[in-house]
Short mmCIF file of C-alpha atoms in Angstrom, two decimals:
data_model
loop_
_atom_site.label_atom_id
_atom_site.label_comp_id
_atom_site.label_asym_id
_atom_site.label_seq_id
_atom_site.Cartn_x
_atom_site.Cartn_y
_atom_site.Cartn_z
CA MET A 270 -55.35 22.94 -42.57
CA LYS A 271 -51.92 22.07 -43.98
CA TYR A 272 -50.68 24.88 -42.24
CA LEU A 273 -52.15 23.88 -38.90
CA PHE A 274 -50.53 20.51 -39.45
CA CYS A 275 -47.01 21.79 -40.18
CA VAL A 276 -47.16 23.96 -36.93
CA LEU A 277 -48.27 20.91 -34.95
CA LEU A 278 -45.51 18.75 -36.32
CA ALA A 279 -43.03 21.69 -35.55
CA SER A 280 -44.29 22.19 -31.86
CA MET A 281 -44.15 18.00 -31.60
CA LEU A 282 -40.38 18.25 -32.80
CA TRP A 283 -39.47 21.02 -30.70
CA SER A 284 -41.13 19.31 -27.46
CA ALA A 285 -39.29 16.11 -28.37
CA ALA A 286 -36.09 17.99 -28.57
CA TYR A 287 -36.53 20.06 -25.47
CA GLY A 288 -37.86 16.91 -23.39
CA GLN A 289 -34.61 14.96 -24.57
CA LYS A 290 -32.52 17.56 -23.45
CA GLY A 291 -34.08 18.30 -20.07
CA SER A 292 -34.25 14.39 -19.55
CA VAL A 293 -30.52 14.23 -20.04
CA GLU A 294 -29.75 17.25 -18.06
CA SER A 295 -32.14 16.22 -15.20
CA LEU A 296 -30.42 12.64 -15.04
CA TYR A 297 -26.89 14.13 -14.79
CA GLU A 298 -27.97 16.71 -12.22
CA ASN A 299 -29.36 13.80 -10.09
CA GLU A 300 -26.31 11.22 -10.79
CA LYS A 301 -28.63 9.01 -12.61
CA TYR A 302 -25.76 7.40 -14.54
CA GLU A 303 -27.23 4.14 -15.46
CA GLU A 304 -30.27 5.61 -16.79
CA LEU A 305 -28.14 8.08 -18.71
CA VAL A 306 -25.80 5.66 -20.34
CA LYS A 307 -28.90 4.44 -22.23
CA TYR A 308 -28.69 7.45 -24.44
CA GLU A 309 -26.01 5.67 -26.09
CA SER A 310 -28.58 4.49 -28.62
CA LYS A 311 -29.61 8.25 -29.41
CA VAL A 312 -25.95 9.44 -29.69
CA ASP A 313 -26.58 11.21 -33.16
CA GLN A 314 -29.29 13.39 -31.59
CA LEU A 315 -27.11 14.25 -28.65
CA THR A 316 -25.59 17.78 -28.45
CA LYS A 317 -21.99 18.31 -27.62
CA GLU A 318 -22.73 19.19 -23.98
CA GLU A 319 -24.91 15.87 -23.58
CA LEU A 320 -22.15 13.77 -25.09
CA MET A 321 -19.85 14.94 -22.44
CA MET A 322 -22.73 14.33 -19.74
CA VAL A 323 -23.02 10.63 -21.18
CA GLY A 324 -19.25 10.53 -21.51
CA ILE A 325 -18.98 11.08 -17.59
CA ALA A 326 -21.90 8.74 -16.95
CA PHE A 327 -20.02 6.02 -18.57
CA PHE A 328 -16.81 6.71 -16.75
CA MET A 329 -18.68 6.74 -13.36
CA ARG A 330 -19.85 3.56 -14.40
CA ASP A 331 -16.29 2.25 -14.97
CA ASN A 332 -16.83 1.95 -18.49
CA ASP A 333 -13.52 4.08 -19.14
CA ARG A 334 -13.36 3.24 -23.02
CA LYS A 335 -17.17 4.45 -23.90
CA ALA A 336 -16.13 7.34 -21.87
CA ILE A 337 -13.39 8.49 -23.94
CA GLU A 338 -15.71 7.51 -27.28
CA PHE A 339 -18.25 10.00 -26.17
CA TYR A 340 -15.50 12.92 -24.79
CA ASP A 341 -13.84 12.49 -28.60
CA ARG A 342 -17.77 12.70 -30.02
CA ALA A 343 -18.06 15.97 -28.16
CA ILE A 344 -14.76 17.43 -29.07
CA SER A 345 -15.81 16.55 -32.75
CA LYS A 346 -18.84 18.52 -32.16
CA GLY A 347 -16.74 21.64 -31.04
CA ILE A 348 -16.91 21.43 -27.12
CA THR A 349 -13.76 23.26 -25.68
CA GLY A 350 -12.10 24.09 -22.45
CA ALA A 351 -9.74 22.14 -20.44
CA ASP A 352 -12.22 19.86 -18.78
CA VAL A 353 -13.15 17.57 -21.31
CA HIS A 354 -9.30 16.88 -21.90
CA TYR A 355 -8.91 16.42 -18.28
CA ARG A 356 -11.71 14.09 -18.07
CA LYS A 357 -10.42 12.05 -21.22
CA GLY A 358 -6.80 11.93 -19.64
CA LEU A 359 -8.36 10.31 -16.31
CA ALA A 360 -10.07 7.65 -18.34
CA LEU A 361 -7.11 6.93 -20.30
CA ARG A 362 -4.90 6.74 -17.13
CA TYR A 363 -7.55 4.23 -15.53
CA ILE A 364 -7.08 1.88 -18.75
CA GLU A 365 -3.32 2.25 -18.29
CA GLU A 366 -2.71 4.63 -21.63
CA LEU A 367 -0.23 6.53 -19.85
CA ALA A 368 1.23 8.39 -22.80
CA PRO A 369 -1.92 9.58 -24.25
CA ALA A 370 -2.92 10.51 -20.83
CA LEU A 371 0.00 12.64 -20.32
CA LYS A 372 -0.84 14.46 -23.68
CA GLU A 373 -4.61 14.99 -22.67
CA PHE A 374 -3.29 16.65 -19.22
CA GLU A 375 -0.81 18.60 -21.17
CA VAL A 376 -3.57 20.20 -23.41
CA ALA A 377 -5.60 20.90 -20.32
CA LEU A 378 -2.71 22.64 -18.72
CA LYS A 379 -2.12 24.65 -21.95
CA THR A 380 -5.60 26.75 -20.99
CA ASP A 381 -5.50 26.34 -17.21
CA PRO A 382 -1.57 26.12 -16.23
CA THR A 383 -2.00 26.55 -12.47
CA ASN A 384 -4.96 23.93 -11.93
CA PRO A 385 -3.87 21.79 -9.26
CA LYS A 386 -6.00 18.75 -10.30
CA TYR A 387 -4.34 19.04 -13.86
CA LEU A 388 -0.95 19.33 -12.26
CA SER A 389 -1.45 16.57 -9.92
CA GLU A 390 -2.84 14.27 -12.70
CA ALA A 391 0.17 15.10 -14.91
CA GLY A 392 2.67 14.34 -11.94
CA PHE A 393 1.08 11.11 -11.29
CA VAL A 394 1.28 9.86 -14.77
CA THR A 395 4.99 10.91 -15.31
CA TYR A 396 5.33 9.00 -11.98
CA LEU A 397 3.73 5.77 -13.47
CA LEU A 398 5.73 6.35 -16.65
CA GLU A 399 9.00 6.49 -14.19
CA ASN A 400 9.96 10.13 -15.57
CA TYR A 401 10.61 11.18 -11.86
CA ASP A 402 12.29 14.22 -12.49
CA GLN A 403 9.53 15.61 -14.67
CA SER A 404 6.99 14.09 -11.97
CA ARG A 405 8.95 16.31 -9.38
CA HIS A 406 8.65 19.35 -11.72
CA TYR A 407 5.02 19.11 -11.74
CA TYR A 408 4.58 18.46 -8.24
CA ASN A 409 7.06 21.14 -6.93
CA GLN A 410 4.15 23.66 -8.92
CA VAL A 411 1.44 21.99 -7.20
CA ILE A 412 2.63 22.28 -3.79
CA ALA A 413 3.31 26.27 -4.30
CA LEU A 414 -0.62 26.46 -4.73
CA PRO A 415 -2.95 27.47 -1.99
CA ASP A 416 -5.17 24.71 -2.74
CA CYS A 417 -2.85 22.07 -3.03
CA PRO A 418 -4.50 18.59 -2.86
CA PRO A 419 -2.84 16.76 0.21
CA GLN A 420 -1.41 13.98 -2.09
CA ALA A 421 0.72 16.31 -3.62
CA HIS A 422 2.86 16.89 -0.53
CA TYR A 423 2.96 12.77 -0.13
CA MET A 424 3.89 12.06 -3.68
CA LEU A 425 6.81 14.81 -3.81
CA ALA A 426 8.46 13.19 -0.70
CA HIS A 427 7.90 9.82 -2.27
CA LEU A 428 9.76 10.81 -5.26
CA TYR A 429 12.63 11.58 -3.21
CA HIS A 430 12.41 8.13 -1.64
CA VAL A 431 11.88 6.59 -4.84
CA GLN A 432 15.02 8.21 -6.29
CA LYS A 433 16.95 7.16 -3.18
CA GLU A 434 17.43 10.81 -1.90
CA PHE A 435 16.62 9.43 1.24
CA ASP A 436 17.58 12.50 3.79
CA LYS A 437 15.10 14.79 1.26
CA ALA A 438 12.48 12.33 1.43
CA LEU A 439 12.54 12.21 5.35
CA SER A 440 12.62 15.43 5.70
CA ALA A 441 9.66 15.95 2.89
CA TYR A 442 7.60 13.34 4.73
CA TYR A 443 7.62 15.07 8.00
CA ALA A 444 6.78 18.27 6.32
CA SER A 445 3.89 16.51 4.77
CA LEU A 446 2.40 15.49 8.13
CA THR A 447 2.02 19.45 8.79
CA VAL A 448 -0.29 19.67 5.94
CA ILE A 449 -2.04 16.26 5.38
CA PRO A 450 -5.20 16.11 7.57
CA LYS A 451 -5.13 13.35 9.92
CA LYS A 452 -8.11 11.56 8.30
CA ASP A 453 -6.72 11.49 4.81
CA GLU A 454 -5.56 8.03 3.42
CA TYR A 455 -2.16 10.04 2.76
CA TYR A 456 -1.38 10.82 6.48
CA ILE A 457 -1.16 7.13 7.17
CA LYS A 458 1.12 6.31 4.14
CA THR A 459 3.29 9.31 5.09
CA LEU A 460 3.42 7.91 8.64
CA ALA A 461 4.34 4.25 7.36
CA ASP A 462 7.05 5.70 4.85
CA ILE A 463 8.48 7.61 7.90
CA GLY A 464 8.67 4.41 9.99
CA LEU A 465 10.35 2.59 7.15
CA LEU A 466 13.22 5.32 6.56
CA GLU A 467 13.78 5.90 9.88
CA PHE A 468 14.10 2.12 10.61
CA THR A 469 16.44 1.23 7.73
CA CYS A 470 18.15 4.51 7.29
CA THR A 471 18.92 6.39 10.33
CA LYS A 472 18.64 3.56 12.50
CA ASP A 473 16.38 5.65 14.71
CA PHE A 474 14.27 2.73 16.23
CA ASN A 475 12.40 4.90 18.70
CA LYS A 476 11.33 7.29 15.88
CA SER A 477 10.35 4.47 13.67
CA ALA A 478 8.33 2.99 16.59
CA ARG A 479 6.75 6.12 17.24
CA ALA A 480 5.56 6.54 13.47
CA TYR A 481 4.12 2.95 13.30
CA LYS A 482 2.52 3.63 16.49
CA LEU A 483 0.78 6.70 15.26
CA VAL A 484 -0.44 4.54 12.08
CA ILE A 485 -2.25 1.99 14.27
CA ASN A 486 -3.74 4.69 16.74
CA ALA A 487 -5.15 6.43 13.51
CA ASP A 488 -6.41 2.66 12.44
CA SER A 489 -5.64 -0.58 14.42
CA THR A 490 -6.76 -2.65 11.59
CA GLN A 491 -3.53 -1.93 9.67
CA TYR A 492 -2.50 -5.28 10.59
CA LYS A 493 0.73 -5.06 7.95
CA ILE A 494 2.09 -2.64 10.06
CA TYR A 495 2.07 -4.66 13.49
CA PRO A 496 5.28 -6.87 12.38
CA LYS A 497 7.20 -3.34 11.58
CA LEU A 498 6.45 -1.67 14.91
CA MET A 499 7.28 -5.07 16.53
CA LYS A 500 10.91 -4.94 14.59
CA ALA A 501 11.28 -1.40 15.53
CA LEU A 502 10.35 -2.04 19.36
CA ASN A 503 12.54 -5.04 19.50
CA GLU A 504 15.57 -3.19 18.15
CA ALA A 505 15.09 -0.46 20.48
CA GLU A 506 15.29 -2.97 23.08
CA GLN A 507 11.71 -2.15 24.36
CA TYR A 508 10.73 -6.20 24.35
CA ALA A 509 7.79 -5.93 26.95
CA SER A 510 6.19 -3.12 24.39
CA ALA A 511 6.89 -5.67 21.22
CA ASP A 512 5.54 -8.41 23.22
CA SER A 513 2.14 -6.64 23.95
CA VAL A 514 1.99 -5.56 20.04
CA PHE A 515 2.11 -9.35 19.16
CA ILE A 516 -0.59 -10.29 21.54
CA LEU A 517 -3.03 -7.60 19.87
CA MET A 518 -2.15 -9.58 16.60
CA GLN A 519 -2.35 -13.12 17.73
CA LYS A 520 -5.72 -12.23 19.31
CA ALA A 521 -6.64 -11.01 15.93
CA PHE A 522 -5.57 -14.06 14.33
CA TYR A 523 -7.73 -16.07 16.67
CA ARG A 524 -10.63 -13.73 15.44
CA ASN A 525 -9.78 -14.41 11.72
CA GLN A 526 -9.14 -10.80 11.27
CA LEU A 527 -5.65 -10.86 9.75
CA PRO A 528 -5.13 -10.69 5.97
CA GLU A 529 -5.37 -13.86 4.23
CA LYS A 530 -1.58 -14.58 3.94
CA ASP A 531 -0.77 -13.78 7.92
CA MET A 532 -4.22 -16.43 8.44
CA GLU A 533 -2.26 -18.96 6.32
CA ILE A 534 1.49 -18.97 7.51
CA LYS A 535 0.52 -18.34 11.22
CA ILE A 536 3.51 -16.44 12.10
CA ALA A 537 4.63 -12.85 12.47
CA THR A 538 8.44 -11.52 11.67
CA ILE A 539 9.03 -9.61 15.04
CA ASP A 540 12.71 -8.53 14.56
CA GLU A 541 15.36 -7.98 11.95
CA PHE A 542 18.93 -7.63 12.44
CA PHE A 543 22.26 -8.21 11.26
CA TYR A 544 25.67 -10.49 11.75
CA GLN A 545 28.55 -9.74 9.78
CA ASN A 546 26.47 -8.06 7.11
CA GLN A 547 24.28 -10.95 6.58
CA PRO A 548 20.39 -10.20 7.71
CA LEU A 549 18.84 -12.33 10.26
CA SER A 550 14.98 -12.07 10.83
CA ILE A 551 12.99 -13.71 14.08
CA VAL A 552 9.45 -15.24 13.33
CA ARG A 553 6.95 -16.08 16.06
CA TYR A 554 4.04 -18.54 15.74
CA PHE A 555 0.44 -17.41 16.54
CA ILE A 556 -0.31 -20.98 17.89
CA GLU A 557 1.57 -21.34 21.20
CA PRO A 558 3.37 -25.02 21.69
CA LYS A 559 1.49 -27.54 23.19
CA GLU A 560 3.35 -30.67 22.75
CA SER A 561 7.27 -31.79 22.55
CA LEU A 562 9.10 -30.50 19.30
CA ASP A 563 6.16 -27.82 19.03
CA ILE A 564 7.96 -24.68 17.93
CA SER A 565 7.53 -21.01 19.01
CA TYR A 566 10.33 -19.00 17.29
CA LYS A 567 12.33 -19.52 14.28
CA VAL A 568 15.36 -17.29 13.37
CA HIS A 569 16.51 -17.34 9.72
CA LEU A 570 20.14 -16.18 8.45
CA PHE A 571 20.18 -14.95 4.97
CA ASN A 572 22.86 -14.38 2.59
CA GLN A 573 24.01 -10.80 2.05
CA ALA A 574 21.59 -10.73 -0.89
CA HIS A 575 18.83 -11.50 1.29
CA ASN A 576 17.15 -13.59 -1.26
CA LYS A 577 18.54 -17.10 0.40
CA ILE A 578 17.82 -18.83 3.85
CA GLU A 579 21.25 -20.25 4.79
CA ARG A 580 20.84 -21.35 8.42
CA THR A 581 17.53 -21.87 10.42
CA PHE A 582 17.52 -22.04 14.35
CA MET A 583 14.18 -22.97 16.33
CA ILE A 584 13.01 -22.81 20.07
CA GLU A 585 11.42 -26.25 20.53
CA GLN A 586 9.15 -27.25 23.31
CA THR A 587 10.77 -30.21 24.94
CA PHE A 588 9.97 -32.80 27.92
CA GLN A 589 10.42 -30.80 31.09
CA LEU A 590 12.27 -32.46 33.63
CA PRO A 591 12.23 -31.03 37.10
CA GLY A 592 14.37 -27.75 37.39
CA GLY A 593 14.99 -28.20 33.78
CA PRO A 594 14.12 -26.01 30.48
CA LYS A 595 10.86 -26.19 28.72
CA HIS A 596 12.10 -25.03 25.50
CA LEU A 597 15.43 -25.42 23.81
CA LEU A 598 17.39 -24.08 21.10
CA CYS A 599 17.79 -26.20 18.19
CA GLU A 600 18.93 -25.85 14.36
CA LEU A 601 17.83 -27.49 11.21
CA ASP A 602 20.38 -28.40 8.65
CA ARG A 603 18.90 -27.01 5.15
CA LYS A 604 21.05 -29.24 3.26
CA SER A 605 21.24 -32.67 5.11
CA GLY A 606 18.00 -32.55 7.40
CA ALA A 607 20.22 -32.96 10.51
CA HIS A 608 18.52 -31.65 13.81
CA TYR A 609 20.81 -29.99 16.14
CA THR A 610 20.10 -29.36 19.84
CA TYR A 611 21.97 -26.60 21.79
CA PRO A 612 22.65 -26.70 25.21
CA TYR A 613 20.70 -23.49 25.86
CA GLY A 614 17.07 -23.41 26.91
CA TRP A 615 14.39 -21.64 28.76
CA LYS A 616 12.36 -22.80 31.76
CA THR A 617 9.21 -20.39 31.20
CA ASP A 618 7.02 -19.88 27.97
CA LYS A 619 8.25 -16.13 27.94
CA ILE A 620 11.39 -16.30 25.48
CA PRO A 621 13.49 -12.99 25.69
CA VAL A 622 14.06 -11.78 22.35
CA GLY A 623 17.46 -10.19 23.33
CA ASP A 624 18.30 -13.39 25.03
CA LEU A 625 17.31 -15.48 21.67
CA LYS A 626 19.57 -12.96 19.62
CA LYS A 627 22.72 -13.27 21.98
CA VAL A 628 22.54 -17.07 21.88
CA VAL A 629 22.16 -17.25 18.12
CA LYS A 630 24.95 -14.87 17.81
CA LEU A 631 27.05 -17.12 20.37
CA VAL A 632 26.26 -20.29 17.83
CA LEU A 633 27.53 -17.93 14.61
CA ASP A 634 30.64 -17.16 16.27
CA GLY A 635 31.41 -20.43 17.14
CA LYS A 636 31.39 -20.38 20.82
CA MET A 637 28.45 -22.77 21.09
CA GLN A 638 28.21 -26.34 19.78
CA PRO A 639 25.23 -28.82 19.64
CA SER A 640 24.95 -31.05 22.51
CA ALA A 641 23.06 -33.89 20.28
CA SER A 642 22.15 -34.28 16.74
CA SER A 643 19.57 -36.77 14.98
CA ASN A 644 18.96 -37.11 11.22
CA PHE A 645 15.56 -38.28 9.89
CA GLY A 646 16.56 -36.96 6.37
CA LYS A 647 15.38 -34.35 4.59
#
């Protein structure tokens, strides 16, 4: 009888252990992470493999610290291999413990030195740590591999960009376009950075506009790119094309589709240019002027450091007499609050950007003086 009882007890214990193991594996294989994390209460009964599975479940549930705890338990129970260190490194990166994360990736790389995932993560963490030379070292190894992830090509170009090696960066960005799939998020990032460098460094505004157009063609909701495209088109003197882009953005404004900041300020910067090394920007209002003194455009003159506005010009609607202008160039004195009106205007609602830039430069050169002024105070 005692023998039979012992056999039954052993069988029950074996069944319980087997049932638990099968349950953990089954939940993991079926990605039932919410159920899997409940095994935290049975942590002492779990095998090293099961501890790893529960750790992954916590990671997938965005509980990175718990994931790390279970990875450590699995390691202490004797689990080996590069994967546990790679996963622990990921969790550490997500909680921004970057130096410990790098150590885990380096441990993983000792076991598997040509794994593109491990190299990419090591490259990204060293990038976040601003150790750009070391990051480039890792990414150079990644892109030499046949199964290189697309973002590695982008990141290597981006590192050149960050280190102000603009020629190398631009060349690397263009090379990236040949290997990054068009549906990949890094394809759009690459095009956006090409547009930026072509605008700011090479001053090839047509190439800049071409890159930004490709971004919008790939994703028409990339509204942060629309002003950049308008700037490039206006600097390339493709004014009509820039106007058509503004109209698209204006329609999105009335549909309440623009980013929150753009909806609040109700304007878009449509051009940037320089006067004697001082930057100027032109902003255009989404809401069309309806009454006298309503503003449709502003032109800001910044100091050379581009951190302070020195002068502000406006295009204001005025009471239109027969044959007279409907919109006038004005200026607001930022110190005194004085309002100046210049003897230059436009009879139609369409304001040529090239003409606006020309007349503002005349004022800045001292070749045009105000015809009237008023002061209502600051």
